[in-house]
Coordinates of C-alpha atoms (C1' of nucleotides) in Angstrom, one line a residue:
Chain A
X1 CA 17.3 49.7 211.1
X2 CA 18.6 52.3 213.1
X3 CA 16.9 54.4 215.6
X4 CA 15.9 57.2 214.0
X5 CA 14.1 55.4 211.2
X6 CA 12.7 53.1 213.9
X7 CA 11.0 56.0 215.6
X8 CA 10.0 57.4 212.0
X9 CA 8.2 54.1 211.1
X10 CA 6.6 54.6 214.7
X11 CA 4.9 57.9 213.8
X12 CA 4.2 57.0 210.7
X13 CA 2.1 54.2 211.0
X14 CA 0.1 56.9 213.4
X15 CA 0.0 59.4 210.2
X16 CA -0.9 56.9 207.9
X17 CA -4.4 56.1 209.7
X18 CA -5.2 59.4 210.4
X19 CA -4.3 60.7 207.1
X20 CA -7.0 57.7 205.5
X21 CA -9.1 58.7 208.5
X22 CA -9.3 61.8 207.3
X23 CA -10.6 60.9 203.9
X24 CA -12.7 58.5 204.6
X25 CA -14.9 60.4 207.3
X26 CA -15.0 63.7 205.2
X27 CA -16.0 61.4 202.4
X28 CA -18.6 59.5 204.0
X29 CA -19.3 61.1 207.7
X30 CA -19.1 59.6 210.6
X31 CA -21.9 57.1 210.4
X32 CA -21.1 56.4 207.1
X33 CA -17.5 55.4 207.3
X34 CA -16.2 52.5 208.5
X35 CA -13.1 51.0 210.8
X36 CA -12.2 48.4 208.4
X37 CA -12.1 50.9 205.5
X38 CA -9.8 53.1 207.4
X39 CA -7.7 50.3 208.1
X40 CA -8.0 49.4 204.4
X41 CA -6.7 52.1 203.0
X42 CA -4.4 53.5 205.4
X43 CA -2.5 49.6 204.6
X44 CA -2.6 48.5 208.2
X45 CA -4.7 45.8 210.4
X46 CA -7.4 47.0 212.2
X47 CA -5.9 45.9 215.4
X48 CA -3.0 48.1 214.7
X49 CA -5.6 50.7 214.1
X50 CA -7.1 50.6 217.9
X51 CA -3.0 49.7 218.9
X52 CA -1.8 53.1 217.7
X53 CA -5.1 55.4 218.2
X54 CA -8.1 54.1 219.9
X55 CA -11.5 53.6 218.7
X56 CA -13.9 55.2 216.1
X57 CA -15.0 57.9 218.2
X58 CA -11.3 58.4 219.4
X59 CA -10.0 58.5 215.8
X60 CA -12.9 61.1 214.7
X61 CA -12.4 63.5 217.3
X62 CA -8.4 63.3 216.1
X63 CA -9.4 64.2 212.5
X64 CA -11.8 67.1 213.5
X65 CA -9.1 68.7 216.0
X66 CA -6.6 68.0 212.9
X67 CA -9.1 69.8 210.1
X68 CA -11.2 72.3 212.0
X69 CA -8.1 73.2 215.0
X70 CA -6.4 75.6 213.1
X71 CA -9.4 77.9 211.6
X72 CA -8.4 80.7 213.7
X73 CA -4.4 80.9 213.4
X74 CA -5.1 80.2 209.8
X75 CA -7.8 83.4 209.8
X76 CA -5.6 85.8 211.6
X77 CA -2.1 85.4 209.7
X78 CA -1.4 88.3 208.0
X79 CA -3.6 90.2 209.4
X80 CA -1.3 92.8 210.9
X81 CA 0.5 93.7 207.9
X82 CA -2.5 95.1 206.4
X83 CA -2.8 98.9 206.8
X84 CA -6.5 99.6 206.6
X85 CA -9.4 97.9 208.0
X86 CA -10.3 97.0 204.1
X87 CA -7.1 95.3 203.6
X88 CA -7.8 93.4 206.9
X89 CA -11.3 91.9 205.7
X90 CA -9.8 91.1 202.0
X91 CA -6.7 89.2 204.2
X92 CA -9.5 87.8 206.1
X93 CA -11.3 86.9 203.5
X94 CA -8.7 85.2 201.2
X95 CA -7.2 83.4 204.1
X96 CA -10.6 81.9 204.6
X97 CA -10.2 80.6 201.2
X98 CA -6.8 79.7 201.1
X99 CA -7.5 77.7 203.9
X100 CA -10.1 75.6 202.3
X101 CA -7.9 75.2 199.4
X102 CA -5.3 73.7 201.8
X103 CA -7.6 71.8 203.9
X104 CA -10.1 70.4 201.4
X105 CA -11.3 67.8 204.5
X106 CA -12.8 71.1 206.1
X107 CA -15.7 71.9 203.9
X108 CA -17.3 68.5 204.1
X109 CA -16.9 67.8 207.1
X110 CA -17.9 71.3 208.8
X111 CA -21.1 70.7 206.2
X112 CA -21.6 67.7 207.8
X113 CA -20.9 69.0 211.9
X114 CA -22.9 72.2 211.2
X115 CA -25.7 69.7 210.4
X116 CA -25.4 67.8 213.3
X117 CA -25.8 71.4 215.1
X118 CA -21.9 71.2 215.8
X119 CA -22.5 69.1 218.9
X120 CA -19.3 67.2 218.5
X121 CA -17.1 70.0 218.3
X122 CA -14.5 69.9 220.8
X123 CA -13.7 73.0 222.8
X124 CA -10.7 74.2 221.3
X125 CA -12.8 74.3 217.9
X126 CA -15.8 76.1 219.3
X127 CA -12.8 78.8 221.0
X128 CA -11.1 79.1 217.8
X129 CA -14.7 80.3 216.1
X130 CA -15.3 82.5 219.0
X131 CA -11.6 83.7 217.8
X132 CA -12.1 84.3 214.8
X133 CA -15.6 86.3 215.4
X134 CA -13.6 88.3 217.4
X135 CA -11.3 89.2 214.8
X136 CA -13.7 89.9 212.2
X137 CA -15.9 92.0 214.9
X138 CA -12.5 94.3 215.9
X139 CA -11.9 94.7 211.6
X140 CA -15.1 95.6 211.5
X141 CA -15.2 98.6 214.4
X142 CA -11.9 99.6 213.7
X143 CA -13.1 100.2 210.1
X144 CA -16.5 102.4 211.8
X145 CA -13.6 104.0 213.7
X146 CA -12.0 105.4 211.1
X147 CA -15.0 106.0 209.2
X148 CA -15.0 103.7 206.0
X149 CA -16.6 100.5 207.1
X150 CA -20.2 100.1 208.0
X151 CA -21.6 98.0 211.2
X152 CA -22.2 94.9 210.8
X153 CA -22.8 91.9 212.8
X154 CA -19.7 89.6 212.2
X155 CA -21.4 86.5 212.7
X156 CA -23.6 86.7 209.8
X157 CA -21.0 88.3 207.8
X158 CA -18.1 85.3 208.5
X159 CA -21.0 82.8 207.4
X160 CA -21.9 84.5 204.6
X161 CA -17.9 84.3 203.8
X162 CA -17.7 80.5 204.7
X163 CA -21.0 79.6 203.6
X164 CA -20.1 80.8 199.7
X165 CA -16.9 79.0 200.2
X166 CA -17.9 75.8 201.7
X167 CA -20.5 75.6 199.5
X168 CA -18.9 76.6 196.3
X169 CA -16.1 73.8 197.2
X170 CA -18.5 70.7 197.8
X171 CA -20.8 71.6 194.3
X172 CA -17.7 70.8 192.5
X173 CA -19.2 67.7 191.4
X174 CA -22.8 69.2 191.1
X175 CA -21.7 71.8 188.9
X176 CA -19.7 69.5 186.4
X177 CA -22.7 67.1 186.2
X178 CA -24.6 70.8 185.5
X179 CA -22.3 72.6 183.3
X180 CA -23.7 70.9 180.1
X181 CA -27.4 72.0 181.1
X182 CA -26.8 76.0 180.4
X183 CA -26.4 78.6 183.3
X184 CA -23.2 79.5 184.8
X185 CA -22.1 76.8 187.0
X186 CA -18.4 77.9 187.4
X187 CA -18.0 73.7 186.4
X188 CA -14.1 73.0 186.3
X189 CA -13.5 75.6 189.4
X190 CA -12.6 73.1 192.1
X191 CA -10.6 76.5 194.0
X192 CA -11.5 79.3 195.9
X193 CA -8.4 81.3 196.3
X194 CA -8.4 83.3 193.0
X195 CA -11.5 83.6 191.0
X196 CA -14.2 83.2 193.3
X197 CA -12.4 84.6 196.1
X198 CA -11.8 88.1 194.6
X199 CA -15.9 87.8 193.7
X200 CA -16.2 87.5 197.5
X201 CA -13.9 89.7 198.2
X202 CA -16.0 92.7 195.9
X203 CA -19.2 91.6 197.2
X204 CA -18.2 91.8 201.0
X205 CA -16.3 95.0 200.7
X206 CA -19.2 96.5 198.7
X207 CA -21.2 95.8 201.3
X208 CA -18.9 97.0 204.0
X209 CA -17.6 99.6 202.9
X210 CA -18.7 103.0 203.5
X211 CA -19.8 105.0 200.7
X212 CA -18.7 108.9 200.3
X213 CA -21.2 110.7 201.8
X214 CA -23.2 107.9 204.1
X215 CA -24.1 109.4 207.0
X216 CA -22.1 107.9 209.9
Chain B
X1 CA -65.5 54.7 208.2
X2 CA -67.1 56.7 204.7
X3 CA -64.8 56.1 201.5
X4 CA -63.5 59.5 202.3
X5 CA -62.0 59.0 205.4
X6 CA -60.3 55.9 204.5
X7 CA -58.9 57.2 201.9
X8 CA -57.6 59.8 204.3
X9 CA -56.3 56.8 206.6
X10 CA -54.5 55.3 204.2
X11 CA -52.7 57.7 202.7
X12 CA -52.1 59.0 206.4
X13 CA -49.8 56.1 207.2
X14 CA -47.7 56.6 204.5
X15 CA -47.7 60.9 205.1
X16 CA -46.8 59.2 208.9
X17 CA -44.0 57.4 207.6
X18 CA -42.7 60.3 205.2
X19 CA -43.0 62.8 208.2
X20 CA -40.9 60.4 210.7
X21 CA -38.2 59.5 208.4
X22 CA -37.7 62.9 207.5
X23 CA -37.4 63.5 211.2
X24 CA -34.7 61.2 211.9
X25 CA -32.8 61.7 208.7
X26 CA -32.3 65.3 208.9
X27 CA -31.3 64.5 212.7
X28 CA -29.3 61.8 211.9
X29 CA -28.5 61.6 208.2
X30 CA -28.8 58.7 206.2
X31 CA -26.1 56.2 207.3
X32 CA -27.1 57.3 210.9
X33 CA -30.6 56.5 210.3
X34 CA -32.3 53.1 211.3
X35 CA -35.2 52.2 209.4
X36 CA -36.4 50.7 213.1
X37 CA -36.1 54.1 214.4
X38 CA -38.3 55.5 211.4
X39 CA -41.2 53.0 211.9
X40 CA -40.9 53.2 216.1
X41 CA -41.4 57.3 215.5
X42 CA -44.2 56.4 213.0
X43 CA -46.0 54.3 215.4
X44 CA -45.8 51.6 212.6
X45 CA -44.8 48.0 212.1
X46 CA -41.5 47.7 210.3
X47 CA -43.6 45.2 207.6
X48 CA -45.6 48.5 207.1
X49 CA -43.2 50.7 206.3
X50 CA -41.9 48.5 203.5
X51 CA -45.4 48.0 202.3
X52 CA -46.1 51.5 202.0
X53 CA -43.0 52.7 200.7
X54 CA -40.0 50.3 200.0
X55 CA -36.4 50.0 201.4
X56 CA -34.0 52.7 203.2
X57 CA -33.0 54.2 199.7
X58 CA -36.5 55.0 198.5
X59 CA -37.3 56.4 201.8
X60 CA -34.4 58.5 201.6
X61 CA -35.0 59.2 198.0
X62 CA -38.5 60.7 199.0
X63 CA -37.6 62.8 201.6
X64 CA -34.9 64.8 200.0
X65 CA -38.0 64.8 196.6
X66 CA -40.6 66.6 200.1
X67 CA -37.6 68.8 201.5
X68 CA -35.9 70.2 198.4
X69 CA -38.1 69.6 195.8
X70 CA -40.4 73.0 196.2
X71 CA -37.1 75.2 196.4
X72 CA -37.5 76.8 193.1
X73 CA -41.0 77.8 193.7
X74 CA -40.8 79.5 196.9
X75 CA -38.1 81.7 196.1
X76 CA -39.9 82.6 193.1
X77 CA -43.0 83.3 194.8
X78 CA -44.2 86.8 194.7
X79 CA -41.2 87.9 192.4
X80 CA -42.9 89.3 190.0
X81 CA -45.4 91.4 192.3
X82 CA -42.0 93.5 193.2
X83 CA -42.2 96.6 191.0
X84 CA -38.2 97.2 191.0
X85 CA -35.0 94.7 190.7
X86 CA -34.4 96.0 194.0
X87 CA -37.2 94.8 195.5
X88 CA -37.4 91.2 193.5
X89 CA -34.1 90.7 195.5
X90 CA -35.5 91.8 199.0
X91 CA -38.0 89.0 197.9
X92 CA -35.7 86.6 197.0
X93 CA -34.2 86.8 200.3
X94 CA -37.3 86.8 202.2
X95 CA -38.9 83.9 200.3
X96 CA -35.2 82.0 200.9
X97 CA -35.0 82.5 204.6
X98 CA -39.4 82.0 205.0
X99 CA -38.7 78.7 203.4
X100 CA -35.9 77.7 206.1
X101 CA -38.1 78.7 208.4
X102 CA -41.1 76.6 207.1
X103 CA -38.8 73.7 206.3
X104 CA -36.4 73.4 209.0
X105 CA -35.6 69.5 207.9
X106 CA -33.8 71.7 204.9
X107 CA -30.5 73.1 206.2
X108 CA -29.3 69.9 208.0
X109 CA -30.4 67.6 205.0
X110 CA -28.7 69.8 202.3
X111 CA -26.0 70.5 204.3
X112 CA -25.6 66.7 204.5
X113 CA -26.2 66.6 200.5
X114 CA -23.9 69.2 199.9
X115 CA -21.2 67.4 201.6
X116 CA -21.8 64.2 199.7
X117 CA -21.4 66.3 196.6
X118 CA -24.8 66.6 195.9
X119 CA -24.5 63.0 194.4
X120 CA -27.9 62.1 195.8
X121 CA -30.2 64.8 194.4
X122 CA -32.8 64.0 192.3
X123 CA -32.8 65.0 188.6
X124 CA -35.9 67.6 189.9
X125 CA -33.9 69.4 192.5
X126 CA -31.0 70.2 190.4
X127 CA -33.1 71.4 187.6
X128 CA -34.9 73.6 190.4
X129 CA -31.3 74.8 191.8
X130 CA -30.3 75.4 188.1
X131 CA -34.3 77.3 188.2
X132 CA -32.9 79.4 191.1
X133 CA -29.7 80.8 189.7
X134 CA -31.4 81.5 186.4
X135 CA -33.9 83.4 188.3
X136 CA -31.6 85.6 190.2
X137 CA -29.8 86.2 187.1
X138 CA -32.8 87.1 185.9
X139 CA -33.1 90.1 188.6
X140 CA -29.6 90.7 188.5
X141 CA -29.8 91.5 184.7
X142 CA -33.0 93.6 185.0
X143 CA -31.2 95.7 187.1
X144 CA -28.0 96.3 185.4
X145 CA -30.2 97.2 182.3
X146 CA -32.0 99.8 184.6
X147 CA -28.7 100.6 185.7
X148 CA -29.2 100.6 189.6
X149 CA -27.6 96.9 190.3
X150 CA -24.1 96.3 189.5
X151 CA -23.5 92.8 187.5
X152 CA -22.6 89.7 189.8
X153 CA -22.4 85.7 189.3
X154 CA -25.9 84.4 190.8
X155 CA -24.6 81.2 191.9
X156 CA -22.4 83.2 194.3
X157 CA -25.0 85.4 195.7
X158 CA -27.2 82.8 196.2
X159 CA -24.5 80.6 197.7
X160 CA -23.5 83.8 200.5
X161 CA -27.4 84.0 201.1
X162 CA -28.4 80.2 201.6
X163 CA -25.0 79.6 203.4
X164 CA -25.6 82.4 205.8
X165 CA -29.2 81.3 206.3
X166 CA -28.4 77.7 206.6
X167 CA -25.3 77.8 209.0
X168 CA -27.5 80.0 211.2
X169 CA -30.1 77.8 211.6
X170 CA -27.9 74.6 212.2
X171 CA -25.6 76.9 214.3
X172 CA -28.3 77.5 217.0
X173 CA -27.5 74.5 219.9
X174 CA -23.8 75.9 219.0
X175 CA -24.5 79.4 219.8
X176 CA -26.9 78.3 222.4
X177 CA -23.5 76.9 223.7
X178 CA -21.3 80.0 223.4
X179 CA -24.0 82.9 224.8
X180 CA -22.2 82.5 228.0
X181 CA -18.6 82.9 226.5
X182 CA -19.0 86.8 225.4
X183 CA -18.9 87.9 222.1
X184 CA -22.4 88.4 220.5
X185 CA -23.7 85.1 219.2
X186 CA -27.2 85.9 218.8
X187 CA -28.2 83.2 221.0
X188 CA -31.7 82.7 221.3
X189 CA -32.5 83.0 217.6
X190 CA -34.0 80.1 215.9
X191 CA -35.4 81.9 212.9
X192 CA -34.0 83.6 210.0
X193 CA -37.1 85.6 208.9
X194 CA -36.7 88.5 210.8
X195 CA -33.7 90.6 212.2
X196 CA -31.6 87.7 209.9
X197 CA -32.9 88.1 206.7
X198 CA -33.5 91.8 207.5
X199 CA -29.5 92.2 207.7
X200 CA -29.2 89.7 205.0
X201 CA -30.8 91.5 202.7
X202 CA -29.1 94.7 204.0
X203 CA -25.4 93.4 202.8
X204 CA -26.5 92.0 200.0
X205 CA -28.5 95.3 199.2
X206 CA -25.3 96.9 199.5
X207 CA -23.3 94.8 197.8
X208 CA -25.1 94.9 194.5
X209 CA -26.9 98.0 194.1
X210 CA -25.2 100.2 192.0
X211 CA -24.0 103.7 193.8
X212 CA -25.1 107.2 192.7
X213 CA -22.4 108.3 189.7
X214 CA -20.6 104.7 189.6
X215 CA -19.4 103.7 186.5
X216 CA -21.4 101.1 184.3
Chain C
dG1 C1' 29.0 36.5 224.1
dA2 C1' 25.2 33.5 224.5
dT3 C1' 20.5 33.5 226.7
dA4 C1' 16.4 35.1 228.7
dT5 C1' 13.2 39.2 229.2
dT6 C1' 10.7 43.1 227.9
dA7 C1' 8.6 46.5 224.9
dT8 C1' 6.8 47.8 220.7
dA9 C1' 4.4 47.0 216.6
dC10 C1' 1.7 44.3 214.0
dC11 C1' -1.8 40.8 212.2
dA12 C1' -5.4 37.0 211.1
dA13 C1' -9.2 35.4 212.9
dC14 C1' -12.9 35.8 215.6
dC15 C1' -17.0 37.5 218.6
dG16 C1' -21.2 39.8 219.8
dG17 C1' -24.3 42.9 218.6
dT18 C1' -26.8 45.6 215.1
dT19 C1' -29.3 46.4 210.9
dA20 C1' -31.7 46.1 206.5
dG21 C1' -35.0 43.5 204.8
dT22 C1' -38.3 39.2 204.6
dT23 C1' -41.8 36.0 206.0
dT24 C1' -45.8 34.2 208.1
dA25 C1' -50.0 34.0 210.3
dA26 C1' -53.4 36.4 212.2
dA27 C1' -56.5 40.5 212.7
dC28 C1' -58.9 44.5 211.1
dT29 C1' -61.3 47.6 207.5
dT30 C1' -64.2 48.6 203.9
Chain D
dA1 C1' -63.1 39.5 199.1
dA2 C1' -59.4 42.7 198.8
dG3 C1' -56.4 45.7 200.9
dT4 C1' -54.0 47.1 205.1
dT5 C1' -51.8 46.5 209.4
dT6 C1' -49.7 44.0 213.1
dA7 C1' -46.6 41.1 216.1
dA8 C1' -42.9 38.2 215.9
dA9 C1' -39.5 35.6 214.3
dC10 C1' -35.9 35.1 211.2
dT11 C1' -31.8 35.8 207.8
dA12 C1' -27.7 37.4 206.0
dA13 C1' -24.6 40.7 206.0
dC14 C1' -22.1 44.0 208.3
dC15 C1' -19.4 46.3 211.8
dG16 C1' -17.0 47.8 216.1
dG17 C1' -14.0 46.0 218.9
dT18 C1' -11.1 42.0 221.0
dT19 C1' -8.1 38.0 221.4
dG20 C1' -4.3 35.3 220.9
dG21 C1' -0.3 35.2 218.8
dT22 C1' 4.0 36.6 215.9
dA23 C1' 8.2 39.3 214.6
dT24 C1' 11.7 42.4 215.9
dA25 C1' 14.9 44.8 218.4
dA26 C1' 16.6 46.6 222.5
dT27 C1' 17.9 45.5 227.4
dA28 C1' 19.1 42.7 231.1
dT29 C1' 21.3 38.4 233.0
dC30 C1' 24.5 34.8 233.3

DNA sequence: GATATTATACCAACCGGTTAGTTTAAACTT
DNA sequence: AAGTTTAAACTAACCGGTTGGTATAATATC
C-alpha cells in the first residue's frame, strides 16, 4: 500500500475507537461502559486500544473534549450577521439546537457530567461555558441598550435554553413509550432544530423582549 | 425494648439502608455504586442489606420509587388555593424548585435517568410525569380561556423550568469553580427557592402571560 | 540486490484486583 | 422460639490493564 493510505489506516484506527468510544460512554457513562466493549465495537483488540490512545480515563477525557469542546464556536457562529439583539438570541438559540442535533453524544453525556457536578470537565470546556455566558450576557445588554430586551441573568436563561433541549433530546424514548397513554408527548420528535426550537425560540423572546410601554 | 420501639428498630435498618444507598447513588450513579460502599455508609453488614432489601437492582429500583415517586404531588400541592392561572403557575414553580431543594438526591439521579433514556423509571413515575404535564396544561388552559395566558406545549415549559432548576443545582461545585474567573456565576448559591425560582418564575411569567391588546 | 534492523500496528491470552452475591456459624432481641 | 444482625470467608464473573509475540513495511548494511 502506498504512503498515503498507510498514514490513513494509521489515523483511522485512532477514529475508529474514539468514534465507538463515543457511543458507548454517552450510552452507558463512564462507569457503566467498558474497555472491552469499546474495543468490540470499534473492531480492534484491546491492546491496540491502549497502543493508539491510552487508558479509560485517557480515552473519556478524548470524547468529552471531542463532544463538549466546541459549545462555544458552535454558540457564536452567526452571531454577527444578525442585526438586532432579537435576531442574536434566536441565532443563539437555534445554534444551541442545531448543535445538539449534530452532536447527539452531547446531551447524554452533559446529563450525565452535570450530575457528577461537572467535576471532570477539562478546562477548555469549563472556558468555552464561561464563553458562551459571555455572549448571551453582551445579547442581552446590548438589547437593554437599545431598549427592547429586558435584564436578565444569562446563566439561568442559557440553562433554561439547554435544559429544554437536553432534556427534550434524551425523553425521546420516554415519550414514545408515553405517546399511547394520552397527553402531548411530542413522541416521534427525536429533533430540536425546527419544531421545538421555534417553541423555544417564542418563549425566550417573549420573555426577553421588552413590551411597548415597559418602563425601562 | 417495648413492641414499639422495635418495630421502630427494624424498620430503621432498612430506612438506614434506603437513606445510604440513595446517598451514594445520586453521588455515584448506579454502575459507579458498590453495594460494599452502601452497607459501609449504613453501618451495616453486607448479609444485612440483602436481607432487608435484595440485590443492587432492587436497591436501585427503590431509590429512584423514594426520589421521584412524590413529584406529581408536590408540584400540585397548593394549586388549587391560587385564585388566578397566574398564580397556579407562580406555584408550580415554587412547589418545583421547594422540592429540589427538599430532595437534593433528585437532580443528579434524574439527570442520570434522563440520560439513560428514562429506561429505568418505574411505571409510577412516568404516570406522575405524564400527572405533571397534564396539570400544567391544566393551568395553561384556564388561562387562555380567561384570556390572560397565551397557549404553550406543557412538556416544554416544564422541561425550561426543571432544566433550569436542575442544572443549577448540579452546577454549584462548577460555579463554585468559575467565581474566580469573572463573569457572574452566582456562586455561592446552593438553593433554588429564592432569588432562582423568583427569576424563574419571572421569564416564565413573561413568557406566557398574555399582553394587554394581544391577539387571541 | 540480498540481508539485517527498526518502527509501527496489531492481537490472543493472560493477570491481578474488584464486585455482586452467598453461605455459615454465632450472637443478640423480643 | 422466631426474627434480626454480624463477622468472615468464599465464589464466580467481570474488568482494567499488561505481556509476549506476530505481521508488515521502510531503512540501513553488506
Amino acid at each position: 500500500m502506498d504512503p498515503v493510505s498507510a498514514q490513513n489506516r494509521r489515523g483511522d484506527t485512532a477514529l475508529k475507537i474514539l468514534a465507538a468510544a463515543r457511543d458507548v460512554f454517552s450510552e452507558r457513562g463512564f462507569a457503566g461502559t467498558t474497555v472491552d466493549e469499546i474495543a468490540r465495537r470499534a473492531g480492534v483488540n484491546k491492546a491496540t486500544l491502549y497502543y493508539q490512545i491510552g487508558d479509560k480515563q485517557t480515552l473519556y477525557a478524548g470524547v468529552i473534549l471531542d463532544v463538549m469542546g466546541n459549545a462555544a464556536e458552535a454558540t457564536a457562529s452567526d452571531l454577527q450577521d444578525a442585526p438586532s439583539p432579537e435576531e442574536k438570541l434566536r441565532t443563539y438559540i437555534r445554534n444551541v439546537a442545531a448543535a445538539m442535533d449534530r452532536n447527539p453524544w452531547m446531551p447524554p453525556i452533559m446529563l450525565r457530567e452535570m450530575a457528577a457536578g461537572g467535576r471532570n470537565f477539562p478546562e477548555a470546556v469549563t472556558r468555552g461555558m464561561a464563553q458562551i455566558f459571555s455572549i448571551l450576557g453582551g445579547i442581552i445588554a446590548e438589547g437593554v441598550r437599545q431598549d427592547v430586551l429586558v435584564a436578565a441573568p444569562p446563566l439561568l436563561v442559557h440553562l433554561m435554553i439547554v435544559g429544554a433541549f437536553a432534556f427534550f433530546k434524551t425523553s425521546a424514548p420516554l415519550r414514545e413509550r408515553q405517546a399511547g397513554a394520552g397527553g402531548n408527548w411530542l413522541a416521534g420528535e427525536d429533533r430540536v432544530s425546527g419544531a421545538v426550537a421555534t417553541e423555544v425560540e417564542r418563549l425566550v423572546l417573549r420573555a426577553l423582549r421588552k413590551t411597548p410601554g415597559e418602563a425601562g
